[in-house]
PDB file of C-alpha atoms in Angstrom:
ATOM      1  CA  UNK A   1     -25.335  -6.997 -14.375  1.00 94.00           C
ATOM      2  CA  UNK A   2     -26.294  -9.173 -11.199  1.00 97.00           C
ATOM      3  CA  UNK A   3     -28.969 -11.379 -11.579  1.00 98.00           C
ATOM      4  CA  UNK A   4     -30.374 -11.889  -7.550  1.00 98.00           C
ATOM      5  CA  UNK A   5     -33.166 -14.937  -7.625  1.00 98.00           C
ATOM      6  CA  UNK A   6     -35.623 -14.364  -4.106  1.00 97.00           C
ATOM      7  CA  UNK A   7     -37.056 -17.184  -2.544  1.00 97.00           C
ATOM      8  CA  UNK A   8     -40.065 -16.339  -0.424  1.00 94.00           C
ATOM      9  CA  UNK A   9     -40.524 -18.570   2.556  1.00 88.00           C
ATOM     10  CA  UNK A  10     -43.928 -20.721   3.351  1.00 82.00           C
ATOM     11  CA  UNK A  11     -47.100 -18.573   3.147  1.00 76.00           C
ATOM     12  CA  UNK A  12     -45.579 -15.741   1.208  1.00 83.00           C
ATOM     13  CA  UNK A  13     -45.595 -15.064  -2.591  1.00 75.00           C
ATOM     14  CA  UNK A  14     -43.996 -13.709  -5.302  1.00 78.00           C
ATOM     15  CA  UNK A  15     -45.083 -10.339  -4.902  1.00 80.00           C
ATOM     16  CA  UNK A  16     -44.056 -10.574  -0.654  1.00 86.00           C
ATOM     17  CA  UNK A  17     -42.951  -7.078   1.000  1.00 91.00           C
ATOM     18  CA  UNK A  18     -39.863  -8.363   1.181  1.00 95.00           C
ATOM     19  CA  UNK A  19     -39.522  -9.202  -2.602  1.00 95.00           C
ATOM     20  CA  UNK A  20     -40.060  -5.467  -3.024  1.00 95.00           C
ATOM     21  CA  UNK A  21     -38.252  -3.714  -0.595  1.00 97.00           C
ATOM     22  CA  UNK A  22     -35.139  -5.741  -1.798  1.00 97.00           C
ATOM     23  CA  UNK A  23     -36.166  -4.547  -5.364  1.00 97.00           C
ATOM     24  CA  UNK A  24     -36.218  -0.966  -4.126  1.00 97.00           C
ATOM     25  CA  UNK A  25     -33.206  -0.537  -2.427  1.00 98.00           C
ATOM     26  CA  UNK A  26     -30.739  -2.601  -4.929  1.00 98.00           C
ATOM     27  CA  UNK A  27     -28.383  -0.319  -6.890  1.00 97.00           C
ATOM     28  CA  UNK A  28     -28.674   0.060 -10.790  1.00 97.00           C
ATOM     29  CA  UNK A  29     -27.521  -2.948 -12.618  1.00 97.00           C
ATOM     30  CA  UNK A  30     -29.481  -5.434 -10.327  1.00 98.00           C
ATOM     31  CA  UNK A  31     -32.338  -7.797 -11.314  1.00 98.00           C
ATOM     32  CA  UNK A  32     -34.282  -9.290  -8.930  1.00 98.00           C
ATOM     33  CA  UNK A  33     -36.375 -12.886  -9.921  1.00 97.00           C
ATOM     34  CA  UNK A  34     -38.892 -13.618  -7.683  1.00 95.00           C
ATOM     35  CA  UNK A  35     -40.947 -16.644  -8.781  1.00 95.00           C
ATOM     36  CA  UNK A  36     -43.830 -17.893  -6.755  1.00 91.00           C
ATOM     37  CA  UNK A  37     -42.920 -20.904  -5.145  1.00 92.00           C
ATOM     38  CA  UNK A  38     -44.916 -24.262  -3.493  1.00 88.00           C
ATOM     39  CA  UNK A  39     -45.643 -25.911  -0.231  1.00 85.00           C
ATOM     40  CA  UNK A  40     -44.314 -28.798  -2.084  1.00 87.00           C
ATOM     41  CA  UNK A  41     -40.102 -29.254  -2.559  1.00 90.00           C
ATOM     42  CA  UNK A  42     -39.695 -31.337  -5.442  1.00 93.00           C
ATOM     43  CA  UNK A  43     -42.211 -28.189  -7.333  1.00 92.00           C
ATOM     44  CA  UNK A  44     -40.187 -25.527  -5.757  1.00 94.00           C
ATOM     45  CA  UNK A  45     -36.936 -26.795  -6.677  1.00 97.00           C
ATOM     46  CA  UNK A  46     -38.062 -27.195 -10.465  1.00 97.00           C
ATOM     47  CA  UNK A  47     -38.676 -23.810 -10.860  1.00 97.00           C
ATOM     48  CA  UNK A  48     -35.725 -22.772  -8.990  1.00 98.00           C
ATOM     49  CA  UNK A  49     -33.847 -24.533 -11.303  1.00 98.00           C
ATOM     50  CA  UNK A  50     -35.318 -23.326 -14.353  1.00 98.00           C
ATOM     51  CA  UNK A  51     -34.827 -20.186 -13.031  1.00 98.00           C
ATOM     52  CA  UNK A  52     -31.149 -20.258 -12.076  1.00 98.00           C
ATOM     53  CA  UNK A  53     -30.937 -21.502 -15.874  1.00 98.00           C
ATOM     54  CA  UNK A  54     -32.780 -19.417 -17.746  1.00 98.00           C
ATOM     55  CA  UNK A  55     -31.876 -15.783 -15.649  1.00 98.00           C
ATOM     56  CA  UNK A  56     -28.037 -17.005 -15.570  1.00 98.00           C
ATOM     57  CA  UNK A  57     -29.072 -16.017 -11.410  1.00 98.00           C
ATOM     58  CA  UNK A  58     -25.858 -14.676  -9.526  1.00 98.00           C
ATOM     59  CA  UNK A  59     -26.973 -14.653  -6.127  1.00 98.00           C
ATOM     60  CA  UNK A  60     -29.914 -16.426  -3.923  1.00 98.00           C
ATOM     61  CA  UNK A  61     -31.648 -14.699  -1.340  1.00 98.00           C
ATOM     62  CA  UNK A  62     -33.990 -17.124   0.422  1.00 97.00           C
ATOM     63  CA  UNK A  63     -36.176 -16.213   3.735  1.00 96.00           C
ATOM     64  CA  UNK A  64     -37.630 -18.946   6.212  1.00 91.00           C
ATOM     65  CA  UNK A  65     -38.548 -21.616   4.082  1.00 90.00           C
ATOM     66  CA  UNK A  66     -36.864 -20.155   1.011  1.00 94.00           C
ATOM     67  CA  UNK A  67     -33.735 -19.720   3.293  1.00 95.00           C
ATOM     68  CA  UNK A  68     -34.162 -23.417   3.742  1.00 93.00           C
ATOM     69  CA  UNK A  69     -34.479 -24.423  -0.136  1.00 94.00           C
ATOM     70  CA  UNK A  70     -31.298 -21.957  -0.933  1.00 96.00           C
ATOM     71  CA  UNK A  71     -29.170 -23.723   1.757  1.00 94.00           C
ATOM     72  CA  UNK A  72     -29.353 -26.954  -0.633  1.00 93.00           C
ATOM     73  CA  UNK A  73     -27.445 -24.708  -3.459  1.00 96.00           C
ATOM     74  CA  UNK A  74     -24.143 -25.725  -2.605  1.00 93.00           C
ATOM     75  CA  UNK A  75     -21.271 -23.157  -3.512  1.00 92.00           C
ATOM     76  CA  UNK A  76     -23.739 -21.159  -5.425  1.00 96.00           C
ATOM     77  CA  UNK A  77     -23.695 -17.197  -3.489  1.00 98.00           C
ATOM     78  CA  UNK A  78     -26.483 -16.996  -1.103  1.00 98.00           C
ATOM     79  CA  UNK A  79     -27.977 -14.794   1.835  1.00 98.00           C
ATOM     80  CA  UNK A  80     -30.295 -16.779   4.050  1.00 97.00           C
ATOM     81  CA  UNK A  81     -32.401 -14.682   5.719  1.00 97.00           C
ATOM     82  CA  UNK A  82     -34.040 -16.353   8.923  1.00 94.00           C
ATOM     83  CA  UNK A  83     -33.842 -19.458   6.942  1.00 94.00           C
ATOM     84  CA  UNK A  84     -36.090 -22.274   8.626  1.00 88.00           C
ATOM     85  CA  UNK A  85     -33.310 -24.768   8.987  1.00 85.00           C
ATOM     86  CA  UNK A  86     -34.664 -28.116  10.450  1.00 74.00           C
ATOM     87  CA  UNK A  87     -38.545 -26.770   8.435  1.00 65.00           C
ATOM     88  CA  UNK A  88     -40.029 -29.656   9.769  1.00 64.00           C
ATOM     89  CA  UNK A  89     -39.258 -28.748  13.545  1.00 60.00           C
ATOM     90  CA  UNK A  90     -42.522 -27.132  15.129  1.00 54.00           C
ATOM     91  CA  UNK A  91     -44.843 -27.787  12.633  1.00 57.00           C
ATOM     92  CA  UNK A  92     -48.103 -29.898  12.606  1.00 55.00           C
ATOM     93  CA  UNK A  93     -47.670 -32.623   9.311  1.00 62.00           C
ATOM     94  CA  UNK A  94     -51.035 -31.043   8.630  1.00 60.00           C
ATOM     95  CA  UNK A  95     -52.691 -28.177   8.001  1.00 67.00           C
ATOM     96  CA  UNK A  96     -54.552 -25.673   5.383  1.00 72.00           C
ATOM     97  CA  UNK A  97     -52.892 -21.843   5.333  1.00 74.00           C
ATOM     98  CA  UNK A  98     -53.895 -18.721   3.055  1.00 72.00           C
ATOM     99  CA  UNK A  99     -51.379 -17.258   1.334  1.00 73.00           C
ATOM    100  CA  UNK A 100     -50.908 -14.221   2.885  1.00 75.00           C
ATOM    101  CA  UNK A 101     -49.030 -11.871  -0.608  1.00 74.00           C
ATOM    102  CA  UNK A 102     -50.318 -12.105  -3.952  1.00 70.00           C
ATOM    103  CA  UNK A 103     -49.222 -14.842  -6.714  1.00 78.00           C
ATOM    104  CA  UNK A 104     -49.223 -14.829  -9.900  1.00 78.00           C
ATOM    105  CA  UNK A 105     -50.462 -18.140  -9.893  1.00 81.00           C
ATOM    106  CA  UNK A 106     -53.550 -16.968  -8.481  1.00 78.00           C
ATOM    107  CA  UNK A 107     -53.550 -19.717  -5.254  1.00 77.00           C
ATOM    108  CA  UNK A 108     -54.827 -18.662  -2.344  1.00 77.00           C
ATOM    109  CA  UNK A 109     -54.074 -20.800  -0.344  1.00 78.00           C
ATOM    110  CA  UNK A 110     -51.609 -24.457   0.441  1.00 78.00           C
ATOM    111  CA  UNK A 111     -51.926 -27.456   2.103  1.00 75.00           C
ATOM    112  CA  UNK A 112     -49.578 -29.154   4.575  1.00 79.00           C
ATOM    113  CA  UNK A 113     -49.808 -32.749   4.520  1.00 79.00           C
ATOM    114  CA  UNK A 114     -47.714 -35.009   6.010  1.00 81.00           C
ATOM    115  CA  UNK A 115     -46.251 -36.761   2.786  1.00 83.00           C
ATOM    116  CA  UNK A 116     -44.819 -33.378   2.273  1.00 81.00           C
ATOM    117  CA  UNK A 117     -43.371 -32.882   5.657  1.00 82.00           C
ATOM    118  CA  UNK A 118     -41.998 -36.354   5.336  1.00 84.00           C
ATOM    119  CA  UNK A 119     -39.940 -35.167   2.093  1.00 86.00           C
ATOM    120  CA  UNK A 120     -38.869 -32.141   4.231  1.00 85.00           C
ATOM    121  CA  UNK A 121     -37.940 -34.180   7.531  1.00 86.00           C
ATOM    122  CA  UNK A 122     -35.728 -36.503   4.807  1.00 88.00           C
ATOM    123  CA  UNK A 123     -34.071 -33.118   3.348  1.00 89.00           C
ATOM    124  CA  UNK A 124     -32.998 -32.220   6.695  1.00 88.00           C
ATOM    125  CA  UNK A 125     -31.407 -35.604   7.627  1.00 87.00           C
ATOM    126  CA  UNK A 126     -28.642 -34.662   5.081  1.00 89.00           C
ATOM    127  CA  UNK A 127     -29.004 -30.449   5.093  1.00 87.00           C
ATOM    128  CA  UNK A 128     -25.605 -29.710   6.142  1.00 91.00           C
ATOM    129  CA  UNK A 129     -23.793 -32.539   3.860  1.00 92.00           C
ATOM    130  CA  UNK A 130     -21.365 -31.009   1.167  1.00 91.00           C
ATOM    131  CA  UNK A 131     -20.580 -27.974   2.558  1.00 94.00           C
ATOM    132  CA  UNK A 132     -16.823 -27.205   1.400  1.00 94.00           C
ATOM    133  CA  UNK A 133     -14.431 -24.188   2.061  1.00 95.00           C
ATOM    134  CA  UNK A 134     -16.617 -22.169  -0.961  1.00 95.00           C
ATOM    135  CA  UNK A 135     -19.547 -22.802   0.569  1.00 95.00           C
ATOM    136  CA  UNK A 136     -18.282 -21.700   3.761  1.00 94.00           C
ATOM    137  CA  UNK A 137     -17.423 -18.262   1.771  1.00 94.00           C
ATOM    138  CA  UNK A 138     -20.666 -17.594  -0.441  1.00 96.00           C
ATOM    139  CA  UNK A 139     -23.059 -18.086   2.397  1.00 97.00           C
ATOM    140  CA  UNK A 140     -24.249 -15.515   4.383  1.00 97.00           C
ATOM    141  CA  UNK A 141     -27.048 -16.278   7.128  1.00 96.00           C
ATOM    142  CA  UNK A 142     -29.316 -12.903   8.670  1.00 97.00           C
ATOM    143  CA  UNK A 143     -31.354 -13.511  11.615  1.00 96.00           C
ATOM    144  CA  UNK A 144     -33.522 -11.212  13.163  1.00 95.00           C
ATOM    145  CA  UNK A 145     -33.143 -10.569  16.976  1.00 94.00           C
ATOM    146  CA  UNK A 146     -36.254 -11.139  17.680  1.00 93.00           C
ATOM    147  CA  UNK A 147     -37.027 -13.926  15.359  1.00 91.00           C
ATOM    148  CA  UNK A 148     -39.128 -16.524  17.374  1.00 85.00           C
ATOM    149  CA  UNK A 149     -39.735 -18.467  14.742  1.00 81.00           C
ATOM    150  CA  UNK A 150     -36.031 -19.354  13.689  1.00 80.00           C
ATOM    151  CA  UNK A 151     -34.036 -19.241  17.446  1.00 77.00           C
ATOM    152  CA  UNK A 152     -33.248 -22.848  16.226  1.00 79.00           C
ATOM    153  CA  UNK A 153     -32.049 -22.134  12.937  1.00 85.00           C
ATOM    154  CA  UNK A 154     -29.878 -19.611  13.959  1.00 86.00           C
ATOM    155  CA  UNK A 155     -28.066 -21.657  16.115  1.00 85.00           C
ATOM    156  CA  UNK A 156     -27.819 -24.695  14.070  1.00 86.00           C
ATOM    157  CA  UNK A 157     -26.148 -22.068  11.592  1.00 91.00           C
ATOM    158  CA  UNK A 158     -23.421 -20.913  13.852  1.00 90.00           C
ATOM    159  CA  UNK A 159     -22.346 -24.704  14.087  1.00 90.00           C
ATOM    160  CA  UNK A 160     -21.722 -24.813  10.537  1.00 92.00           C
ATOM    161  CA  UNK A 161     -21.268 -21.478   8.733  1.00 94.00           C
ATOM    162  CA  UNK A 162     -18.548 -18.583   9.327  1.00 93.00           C
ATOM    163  CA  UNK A 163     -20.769 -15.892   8.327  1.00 95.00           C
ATOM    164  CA  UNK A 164     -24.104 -15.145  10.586  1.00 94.00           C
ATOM    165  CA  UNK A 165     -25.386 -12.139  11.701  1.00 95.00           C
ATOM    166  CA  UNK A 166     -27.666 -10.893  14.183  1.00 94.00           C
ATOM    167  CA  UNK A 167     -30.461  -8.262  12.457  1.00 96.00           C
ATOM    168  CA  UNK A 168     -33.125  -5.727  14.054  1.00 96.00           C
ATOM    169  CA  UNK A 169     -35.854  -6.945  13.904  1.00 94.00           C
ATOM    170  CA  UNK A 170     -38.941 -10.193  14.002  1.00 93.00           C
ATOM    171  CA  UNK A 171     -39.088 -13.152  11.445  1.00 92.00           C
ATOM    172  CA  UNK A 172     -40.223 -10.188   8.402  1.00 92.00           C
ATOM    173  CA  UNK A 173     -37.691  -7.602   8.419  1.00 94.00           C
ATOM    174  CA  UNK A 174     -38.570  -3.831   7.900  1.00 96.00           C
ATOM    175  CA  UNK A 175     -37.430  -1.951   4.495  1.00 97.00           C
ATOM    176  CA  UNK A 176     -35.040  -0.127   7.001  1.00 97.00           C
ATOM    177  CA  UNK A 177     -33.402  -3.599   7.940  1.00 97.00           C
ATOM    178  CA  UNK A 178     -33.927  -4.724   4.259  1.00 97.00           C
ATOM    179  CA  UNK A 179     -31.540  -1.391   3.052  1.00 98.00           C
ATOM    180  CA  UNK A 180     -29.550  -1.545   6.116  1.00 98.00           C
ATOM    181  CA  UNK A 181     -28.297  -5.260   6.308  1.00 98.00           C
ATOM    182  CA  UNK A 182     -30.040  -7.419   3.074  1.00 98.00           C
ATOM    183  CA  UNK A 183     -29.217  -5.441   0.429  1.00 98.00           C
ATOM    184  CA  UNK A 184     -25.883  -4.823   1.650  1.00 98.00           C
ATOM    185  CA  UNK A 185     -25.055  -8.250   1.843  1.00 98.00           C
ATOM    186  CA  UNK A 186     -25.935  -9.126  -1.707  1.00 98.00           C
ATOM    187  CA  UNK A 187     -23.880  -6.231  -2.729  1.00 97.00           C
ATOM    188  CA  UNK A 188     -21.194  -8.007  -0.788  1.00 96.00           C
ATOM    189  CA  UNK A 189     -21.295 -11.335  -2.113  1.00 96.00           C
ATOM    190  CA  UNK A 190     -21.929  -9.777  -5.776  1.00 96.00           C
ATOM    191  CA  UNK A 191     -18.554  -7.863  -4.853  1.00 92.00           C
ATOM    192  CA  UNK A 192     -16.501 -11.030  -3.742  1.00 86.00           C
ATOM    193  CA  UNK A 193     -17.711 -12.758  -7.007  1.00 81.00           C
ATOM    194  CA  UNK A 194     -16.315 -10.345  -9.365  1.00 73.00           C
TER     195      UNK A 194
END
C-alpha cells in the first residue's frame, strides 16, 4: 500500500480536478489524501503534518502553492508539480480570492494579507537550505510548457534539483498529462522507495 498526500495550490481545494484525476488514474493499492489546505502557512503545515502522521503518507504531490509547501519536506518523496517557488514573487500582499473547487470546510473564499505574504517572503529566504544527496533523489519537479505562472519556478528548480521535467500543457494539467506524466512519476518514486 502507498499512501500519496496531494497538496492543492492557492485557490484550489480538496476536491480540485487535479485531486481527482490523480485518484483516477493511480493503480490498485494507492491512497490518495487530499486535505483542504489555507492561505495561511503555519495552518497548512499543521494539517500536513497531522496528515503525514496519521496516513503513515509515502509520497507528496504538491501543485503551485502546494508544490511550494512540499518543497519544505526535506528527504521525504515528492513530485512538485508547477510548484510556485519564490510564492511571494508576482503577487499583490493583498487581496480577497474565491475558491474556485469545493472544500469540505465549506470556505468560499481567502484573504491575502500582507502579514501572510511576509511569512511566505521569510520561507523563501531559506527554501533551498538542507537539500542533501536524498533530497536530490526523492524530488521530482513537473512543469507545464506553457505554464506562465511558474517560468520562474522552473528555472530556479533546474539550479538546484537533478530531476525536472518539461509537461504538455498550462499551470492545470489535463487528465491526459495527469495519466501520462503525474501518475507515472509517483509510481516512480513509490518504485525507488521499495
Amino acid at each position: 500500500m502507498v499512501n500519496v498526500l496531494f497538496l492543492h495550490g492557492m485557490a484550489e481545494g480538496t476536491r480540485s480536478l487535479l485531486a481527482k484525476n490523480i485518484r483516477k488514474h493511480l493503480p490498485e493499492g494507492y491512497t490518495l489524501y487530499s486535505p483542504d489546505l489555507f492561505i495561511d502557512p503555519d495552518k497548512s503545515f499543521e494539517v500536513i503534518d497531522r496528515y503525514i502522521k496519521e496516513y503513515s503518507i509515502d509520497i507528496i504531490v504538491g501543485h503551485s502553492l502546494g508544490g511550494f509547501m512540499a518543497q519544505k519536506y526535506r528527504e521525504m518523496p515528492k513530485v512538485l508539480l508547477n510548484p510556485s517557488l519564490g510564492m511571494s514573487y508576482g503577487y499583490l500582499c493583498r487581496f480577497d480570492m474565491p475558491y474556485k473547487d469545493m472544500r469540505d470546510d465549506g470556505l468560499k473564499k481567502f484573504r491575502f494579507t500582507t502579514p501572510q505574504c511576509k511569512k511566505y517572503k521569510a520561507m523563501e529566504r531559506t527554501e533551498f537550505d538542507g537539500i542533501t544527496e536524498r533530497e536530490l533523489e526523492v524530488t521530482i519537479g513537473l512543469f507545464g510548457k506553457r505554464d506562465i505562472l511558474t517560468r520562474l519556478s522552473a528555472h530556479r528548480f533546474k539550479k538546484r534539483y537533478r530531476h525536472r521535467q518539461l509537461i504538455p500543457g498550462t499551470h492545470f494539467p489535463n487528465e491526459m498529462t495527469i495519466r501520462d506524466y503525474v501518475v507515472p512519476a509517483i509510481i516512480a518514486l513509490a518504485y525507488r522507495e521499495h
